[in-house]
Short mmCIF file of C-alpha atoms and ligand atoms in Angstrom, two decimals:
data_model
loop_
_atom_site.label_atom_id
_atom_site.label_comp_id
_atom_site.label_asym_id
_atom_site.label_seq_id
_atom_site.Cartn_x
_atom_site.Cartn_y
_atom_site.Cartn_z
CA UNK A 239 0.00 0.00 0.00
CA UNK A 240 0.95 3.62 -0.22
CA UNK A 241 1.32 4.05 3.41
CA UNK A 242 3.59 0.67 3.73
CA UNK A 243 5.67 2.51 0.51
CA UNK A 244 5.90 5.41 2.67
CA UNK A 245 6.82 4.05 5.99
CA UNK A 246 9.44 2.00 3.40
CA UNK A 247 11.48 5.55 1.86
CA UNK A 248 10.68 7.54 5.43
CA UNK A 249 13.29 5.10 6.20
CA UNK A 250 11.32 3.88 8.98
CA UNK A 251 12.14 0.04 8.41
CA UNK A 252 14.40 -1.33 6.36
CA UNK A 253 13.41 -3.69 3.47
CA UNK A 254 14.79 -6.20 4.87
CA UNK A 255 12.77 -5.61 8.02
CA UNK A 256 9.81 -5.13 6.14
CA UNK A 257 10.28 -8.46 4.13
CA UNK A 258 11.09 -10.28 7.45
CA UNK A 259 7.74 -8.35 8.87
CA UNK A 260 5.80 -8.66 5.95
CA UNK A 261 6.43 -10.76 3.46
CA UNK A 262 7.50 -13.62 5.97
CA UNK A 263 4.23 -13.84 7.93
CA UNK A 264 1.67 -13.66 4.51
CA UNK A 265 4.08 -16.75 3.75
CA UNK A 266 3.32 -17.92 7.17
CA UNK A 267 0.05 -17.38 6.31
CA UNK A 268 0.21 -19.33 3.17
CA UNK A 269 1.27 -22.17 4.66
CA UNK A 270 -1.28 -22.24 7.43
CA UNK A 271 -3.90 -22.06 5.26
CA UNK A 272 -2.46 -25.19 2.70
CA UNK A 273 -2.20 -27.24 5.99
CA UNK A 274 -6.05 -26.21 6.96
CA UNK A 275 -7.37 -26.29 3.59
CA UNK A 276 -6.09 -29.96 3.51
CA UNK A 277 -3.41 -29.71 0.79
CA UNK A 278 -0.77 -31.61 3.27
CA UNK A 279 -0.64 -35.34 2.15
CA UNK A 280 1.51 -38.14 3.10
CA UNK A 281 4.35 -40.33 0.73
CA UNK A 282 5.56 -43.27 2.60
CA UNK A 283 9.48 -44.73 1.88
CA UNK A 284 9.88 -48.32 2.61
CA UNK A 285 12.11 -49.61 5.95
CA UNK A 286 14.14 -52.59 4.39
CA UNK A 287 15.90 -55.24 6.57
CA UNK A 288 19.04 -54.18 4.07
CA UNK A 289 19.85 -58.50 4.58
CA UNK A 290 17.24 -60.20 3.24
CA UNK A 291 15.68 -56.82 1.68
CA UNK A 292 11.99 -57.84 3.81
CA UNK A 293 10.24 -54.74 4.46
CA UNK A 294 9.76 -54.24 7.49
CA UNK A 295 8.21 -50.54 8.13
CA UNK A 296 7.43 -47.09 6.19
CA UNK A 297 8.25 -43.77 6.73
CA UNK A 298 5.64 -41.07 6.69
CA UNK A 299 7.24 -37.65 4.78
CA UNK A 300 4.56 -34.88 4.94
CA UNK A 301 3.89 -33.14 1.40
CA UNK A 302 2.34 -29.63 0.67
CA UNK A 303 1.22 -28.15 -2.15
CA UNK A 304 0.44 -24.27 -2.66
CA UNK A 305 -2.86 -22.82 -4.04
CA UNK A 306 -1.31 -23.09 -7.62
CA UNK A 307 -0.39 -26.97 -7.36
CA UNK A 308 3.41 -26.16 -6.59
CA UNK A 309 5.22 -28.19 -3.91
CA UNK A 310 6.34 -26.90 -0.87
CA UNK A 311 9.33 -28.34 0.53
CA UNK A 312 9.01 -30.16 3.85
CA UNK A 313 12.09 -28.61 5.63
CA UNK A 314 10.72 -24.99 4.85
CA UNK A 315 6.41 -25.44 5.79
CA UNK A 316 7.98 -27.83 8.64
CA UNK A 317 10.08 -24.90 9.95
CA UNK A 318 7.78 -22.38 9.16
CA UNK A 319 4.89 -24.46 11.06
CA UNK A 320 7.52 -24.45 13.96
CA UNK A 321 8.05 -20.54 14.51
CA UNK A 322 4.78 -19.86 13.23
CA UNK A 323 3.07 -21.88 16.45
CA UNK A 324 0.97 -24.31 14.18
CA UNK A 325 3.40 -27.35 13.81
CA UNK A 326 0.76 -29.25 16.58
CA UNK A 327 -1.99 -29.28 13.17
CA UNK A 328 0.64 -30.46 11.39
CA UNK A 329 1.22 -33.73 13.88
CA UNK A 330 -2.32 -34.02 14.32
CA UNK A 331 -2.56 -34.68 10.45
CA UNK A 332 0.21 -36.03 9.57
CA UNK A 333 -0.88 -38.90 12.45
CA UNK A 334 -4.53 -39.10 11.93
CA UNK A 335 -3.73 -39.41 8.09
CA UNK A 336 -0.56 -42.21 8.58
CA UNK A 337 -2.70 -44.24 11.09
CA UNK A 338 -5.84 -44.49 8.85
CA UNK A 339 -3.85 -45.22 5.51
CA UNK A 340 -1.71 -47.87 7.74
CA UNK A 341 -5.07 -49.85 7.92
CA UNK A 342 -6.90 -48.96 5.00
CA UNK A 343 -4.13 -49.09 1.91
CA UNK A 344 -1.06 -50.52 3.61
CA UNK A 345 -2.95 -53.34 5.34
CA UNK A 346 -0.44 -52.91 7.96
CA UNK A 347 0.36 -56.71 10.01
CA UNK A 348 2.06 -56.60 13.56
CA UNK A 349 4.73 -56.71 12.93
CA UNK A 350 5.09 -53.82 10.50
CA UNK A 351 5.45 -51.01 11.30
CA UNK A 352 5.01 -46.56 10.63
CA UNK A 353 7.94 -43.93 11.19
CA UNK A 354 6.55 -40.77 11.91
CA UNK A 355 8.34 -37.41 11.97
CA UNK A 356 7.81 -35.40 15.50
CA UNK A 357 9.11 -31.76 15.78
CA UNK A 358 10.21 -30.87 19.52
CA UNK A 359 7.33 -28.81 20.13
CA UNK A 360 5.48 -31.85 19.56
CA UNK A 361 7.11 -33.92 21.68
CA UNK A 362 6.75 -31.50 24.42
CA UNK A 363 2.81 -30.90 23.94
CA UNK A 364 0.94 -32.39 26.25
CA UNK A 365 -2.11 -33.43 24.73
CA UNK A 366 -0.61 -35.32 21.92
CA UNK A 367 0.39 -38.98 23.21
CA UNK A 368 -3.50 -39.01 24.18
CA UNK A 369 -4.36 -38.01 20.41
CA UNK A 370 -1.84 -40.43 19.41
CA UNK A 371 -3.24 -43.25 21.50
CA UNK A 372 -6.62 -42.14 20.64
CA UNK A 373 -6.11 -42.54 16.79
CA UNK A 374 -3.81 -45.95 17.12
CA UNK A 375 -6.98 -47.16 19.01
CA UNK A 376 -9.88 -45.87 16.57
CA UNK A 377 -8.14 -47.44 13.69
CA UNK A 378 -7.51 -51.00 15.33
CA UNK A 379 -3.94 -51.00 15.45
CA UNK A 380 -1.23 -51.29 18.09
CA UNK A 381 1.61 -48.91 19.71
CA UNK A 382 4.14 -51.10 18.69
CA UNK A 383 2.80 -50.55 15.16
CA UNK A 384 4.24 -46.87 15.70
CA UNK A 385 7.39 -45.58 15.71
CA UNK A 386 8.33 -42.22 16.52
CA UNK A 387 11.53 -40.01 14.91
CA UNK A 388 12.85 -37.24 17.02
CA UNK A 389 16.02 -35.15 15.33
CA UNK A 390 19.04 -35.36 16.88
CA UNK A 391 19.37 -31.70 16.22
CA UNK A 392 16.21 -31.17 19.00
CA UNK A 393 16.78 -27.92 20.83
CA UNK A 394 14.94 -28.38 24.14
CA UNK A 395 16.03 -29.09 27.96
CA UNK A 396 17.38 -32.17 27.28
CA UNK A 397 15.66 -33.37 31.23
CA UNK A 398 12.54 -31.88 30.09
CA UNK A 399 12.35 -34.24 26.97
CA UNK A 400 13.46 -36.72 28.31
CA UNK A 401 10.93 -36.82 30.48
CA UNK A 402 8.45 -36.36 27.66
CA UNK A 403 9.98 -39.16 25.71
CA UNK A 404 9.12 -41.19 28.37
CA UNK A 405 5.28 -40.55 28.77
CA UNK A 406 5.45 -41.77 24.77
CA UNK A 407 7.41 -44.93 25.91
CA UNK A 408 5.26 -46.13 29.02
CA UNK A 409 2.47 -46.08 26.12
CA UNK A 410 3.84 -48.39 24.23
CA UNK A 411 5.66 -46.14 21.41
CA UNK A 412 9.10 -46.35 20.34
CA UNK A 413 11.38 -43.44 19.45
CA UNK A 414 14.13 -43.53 16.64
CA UNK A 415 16.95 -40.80 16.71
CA UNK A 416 16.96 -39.18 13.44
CA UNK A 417 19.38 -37.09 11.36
CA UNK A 418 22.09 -39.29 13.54
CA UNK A 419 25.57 -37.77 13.03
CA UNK A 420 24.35 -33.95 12.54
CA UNK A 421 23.72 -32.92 16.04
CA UNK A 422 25.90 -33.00 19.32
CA UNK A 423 24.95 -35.46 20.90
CA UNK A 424 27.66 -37.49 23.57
CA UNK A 425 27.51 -41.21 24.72
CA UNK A 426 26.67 -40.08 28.24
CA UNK A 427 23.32 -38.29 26.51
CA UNK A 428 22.61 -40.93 23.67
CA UNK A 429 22.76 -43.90 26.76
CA UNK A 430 20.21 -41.66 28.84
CA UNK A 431 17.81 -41.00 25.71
CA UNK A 432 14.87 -43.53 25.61
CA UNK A 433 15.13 -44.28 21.86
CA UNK A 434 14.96 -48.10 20.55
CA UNK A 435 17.15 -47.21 17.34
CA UNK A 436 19.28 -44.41 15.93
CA UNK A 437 19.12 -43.49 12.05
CA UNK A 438 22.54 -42.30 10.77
CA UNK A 439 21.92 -39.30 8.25
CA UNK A 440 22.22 -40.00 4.59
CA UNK A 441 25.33 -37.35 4.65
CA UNK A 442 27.27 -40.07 5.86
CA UNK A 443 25.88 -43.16 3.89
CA UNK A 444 26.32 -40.93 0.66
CA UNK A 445 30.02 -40.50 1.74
CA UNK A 446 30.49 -44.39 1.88
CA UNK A 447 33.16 -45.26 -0.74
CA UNK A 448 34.02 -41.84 -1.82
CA UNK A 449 35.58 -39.90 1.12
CA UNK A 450 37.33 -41.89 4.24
CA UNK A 451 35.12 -39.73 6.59
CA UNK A 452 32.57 -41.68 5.46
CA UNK A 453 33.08 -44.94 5.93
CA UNK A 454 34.94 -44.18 9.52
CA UNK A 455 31.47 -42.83 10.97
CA UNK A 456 29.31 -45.50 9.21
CA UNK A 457 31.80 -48.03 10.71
CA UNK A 458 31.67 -46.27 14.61
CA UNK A 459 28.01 -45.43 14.62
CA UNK A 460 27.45 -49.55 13.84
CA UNK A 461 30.04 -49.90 16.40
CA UNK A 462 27.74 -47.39 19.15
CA UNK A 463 24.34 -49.10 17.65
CA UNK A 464 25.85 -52.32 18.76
CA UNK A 465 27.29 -51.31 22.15
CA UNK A 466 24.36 -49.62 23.33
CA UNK A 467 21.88 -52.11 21.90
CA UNK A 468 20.12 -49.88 19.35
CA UNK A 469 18.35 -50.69 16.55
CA UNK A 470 20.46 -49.33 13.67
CA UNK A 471 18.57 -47.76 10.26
CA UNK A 472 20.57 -46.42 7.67
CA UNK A 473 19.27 -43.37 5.41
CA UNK A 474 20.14 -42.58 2.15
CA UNK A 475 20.80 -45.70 0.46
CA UNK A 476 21.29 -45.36 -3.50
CA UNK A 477 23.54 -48.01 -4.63
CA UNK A 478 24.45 -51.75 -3.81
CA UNK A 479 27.40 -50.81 -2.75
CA UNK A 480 26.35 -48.90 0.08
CA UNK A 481 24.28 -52.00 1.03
CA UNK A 482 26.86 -54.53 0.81
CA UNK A 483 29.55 -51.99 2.94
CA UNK A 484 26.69 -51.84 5.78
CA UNK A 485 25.37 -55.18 5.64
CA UNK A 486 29.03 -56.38 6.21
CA UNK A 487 29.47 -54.18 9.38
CA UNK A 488 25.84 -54.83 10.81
CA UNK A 489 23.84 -57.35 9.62
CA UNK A 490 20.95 -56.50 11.31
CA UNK A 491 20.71 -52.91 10.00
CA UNK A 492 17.75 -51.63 8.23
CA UNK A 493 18.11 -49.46 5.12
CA UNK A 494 16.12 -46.36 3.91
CA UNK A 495 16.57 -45.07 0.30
CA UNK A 496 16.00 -45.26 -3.23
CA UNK A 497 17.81 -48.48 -3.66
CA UNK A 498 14.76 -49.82 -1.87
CA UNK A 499 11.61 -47.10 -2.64
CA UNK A 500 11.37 -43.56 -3.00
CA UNK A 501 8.92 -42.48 -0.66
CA UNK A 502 5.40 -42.55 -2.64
CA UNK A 503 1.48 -42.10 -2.17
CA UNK A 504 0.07 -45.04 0.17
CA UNK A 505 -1.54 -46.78 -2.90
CA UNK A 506 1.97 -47.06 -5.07
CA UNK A 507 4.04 -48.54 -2.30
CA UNK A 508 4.24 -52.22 -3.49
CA UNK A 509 4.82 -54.46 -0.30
P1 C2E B 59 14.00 -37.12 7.51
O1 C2E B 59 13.00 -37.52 8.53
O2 C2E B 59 15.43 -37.36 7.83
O3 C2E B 59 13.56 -37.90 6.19
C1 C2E B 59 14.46 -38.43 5.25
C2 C2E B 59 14.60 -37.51 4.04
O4 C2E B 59 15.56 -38.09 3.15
C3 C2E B 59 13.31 -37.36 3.23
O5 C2E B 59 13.30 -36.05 2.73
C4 C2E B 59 13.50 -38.39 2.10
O6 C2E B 59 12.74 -38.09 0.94
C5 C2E B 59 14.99 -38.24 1.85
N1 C2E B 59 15.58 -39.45 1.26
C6 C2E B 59 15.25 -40.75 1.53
N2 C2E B 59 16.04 -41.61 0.85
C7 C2E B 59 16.90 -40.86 0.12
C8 C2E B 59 17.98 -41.19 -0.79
O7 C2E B 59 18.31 -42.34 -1.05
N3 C2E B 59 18.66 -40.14 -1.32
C9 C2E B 59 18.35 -38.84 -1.04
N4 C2E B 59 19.08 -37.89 -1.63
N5 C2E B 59 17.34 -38.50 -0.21
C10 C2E B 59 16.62 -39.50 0.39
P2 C2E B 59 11.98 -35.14 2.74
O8 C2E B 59 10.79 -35.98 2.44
O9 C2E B 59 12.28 -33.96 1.88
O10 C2E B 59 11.85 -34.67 4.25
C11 C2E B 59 12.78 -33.78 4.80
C12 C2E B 59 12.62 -33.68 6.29
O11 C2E B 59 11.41 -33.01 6.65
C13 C2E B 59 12.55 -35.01 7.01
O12 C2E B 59 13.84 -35.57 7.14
C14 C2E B 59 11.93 -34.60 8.33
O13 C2E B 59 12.91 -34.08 9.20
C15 C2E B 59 11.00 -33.46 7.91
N6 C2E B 59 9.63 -33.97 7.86
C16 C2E B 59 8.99 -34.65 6.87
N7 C2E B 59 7.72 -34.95 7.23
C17 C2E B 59 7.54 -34.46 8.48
C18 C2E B 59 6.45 -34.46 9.41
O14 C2E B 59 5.37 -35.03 9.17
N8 C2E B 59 6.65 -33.83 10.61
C19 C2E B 59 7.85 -33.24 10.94
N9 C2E B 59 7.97 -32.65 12.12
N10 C2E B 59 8.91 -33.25 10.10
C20 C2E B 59 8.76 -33.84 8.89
MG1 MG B 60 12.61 -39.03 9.71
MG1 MG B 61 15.96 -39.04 8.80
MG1 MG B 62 17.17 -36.18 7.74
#
């Protein structure tokens, strides 16, 4: 508007200020409204035992589309859902939406099994492991049927999510650190953490074979899965070779990339 145009060459703000004030919360705004107007869907990668190649789980990745039809990637609505205090609709949706296609198109059995992505925020909410048990419930399937990813990269009191973690745990649900390898975390922290598996970042997997860093953290972080008794899942997994190198160190791994499935609608996943 004129007035904003003014305020801009009074020299009032700056444009970056105004972009930051401005154009940052209609995006905000965008975003919200996409979630609520119910363009967020859900693709689903398989979780292969990387021996034997059985599948043994999914992923749940969160899509969004804009008004016009154009995708939105996840790590920019997913942080903008964070700072813009609406990443709890995005949970709620994201879970209500895994749990009933886990039943209705994946024909989900025991022992298989749904990753879902959980910011901080969500972790820390309150109300959610009663949603959570409420929807596992409503569509006839068990906790153990869920599994819960929490970034490594989680900025919270590390007491005050651990307790949290917990609430999740005594319910039945599992946690997986994600995004392993990218964050800070110690052995005195990861032994304290109530996870059942870690999931070294593809960073790392994609290095296998082409820089030394690479296979010297796949090699320790089999080495910590083992000692600590963690399930290990491996990200990122494009070739055979990458397979074979993991397989070799820990044969119990499970894999995650597009050797195996990229992640796809409900109905294309072939099981
Ligand atoms: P993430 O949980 O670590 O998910 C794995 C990401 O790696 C996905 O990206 C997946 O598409 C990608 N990927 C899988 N295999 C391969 C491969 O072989 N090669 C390559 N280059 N990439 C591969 P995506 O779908 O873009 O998701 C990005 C991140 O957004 C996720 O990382 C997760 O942190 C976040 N996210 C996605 N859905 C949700 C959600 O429902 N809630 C929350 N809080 N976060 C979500
Ligand atoms: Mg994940
Ligand atoms: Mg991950
Ligand atoms: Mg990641």
């Amino acid at each position: 508007s004129v007035a904003m145009l003014g305020a801009l060459s009074g020299g009032g703000i700056s444009l970056a200020a105004f972009l930051y004030r401005y154009g940052s919360r209609s995006f905000s705004e965008k975003i919200r409204q996409a979630i609520e107007g119910g363009r967020l869907t859900l693709v689903y990668q398989p979780l292969v035992r990387i021996h034997d190649r059985q599948m043994v789980g999914v992923e749940a990745l969160a899509r969004l589309t804009d008004e016009y039809g154009e995708d939105i990637a996840p790590d920019v609505f997913i942080k903008v859902a964070e700072e813009g205090g609406f990443i709890d609709r995005v949970a709620r949706i994201v879970i209500r939406t895994a749990l009933k296609e886990m039943r209705s198109r994946l024909k989900a059995t025991a022992g298989f099994h749904c990753g879902i992505n959980l910011s901080t925020g969500d972790i820390l909410d309150e109300t959610l492991c009663d949603f959570l048990d409420r929807e596992v419930k409503s569509h006839g399937l068990e906790p153990s049927q869920v599994v819960l990813e929490v970034t490594e990269r989680a900025t919270a009191d590390p007491e005050q999510l651990i307790g949290s973690m917990e609430k999740f745990r005594q319910r039945g649900y599992a946690f997986y650190l994600d995004d392993f390898g990218t964050g800070y975390s110690n052995l005195a922290y990861l032994a304290h953490l109530p996870i059942s598996g870690i999931k070294l970042d593809r960073m790392f997997t994609q290095a296998i074979g082409k820089e030394a860093m690479g296979s010297t953290i796949a090699e320790n972080v089999c080495a910590v899965a083992k000692a600590l008794n963690l399930q290990l899942i491996v990200e990122g997994i494009e070739t055979e070779e990458q397979a074979q190198y993991i397989d070799r160190l820990s044969p119990a791994a499970i894999g995650q990339g597009w050797l195996y499935g990229r992640p796809v609608p409900a109905e294309k996943l072939r099981k």
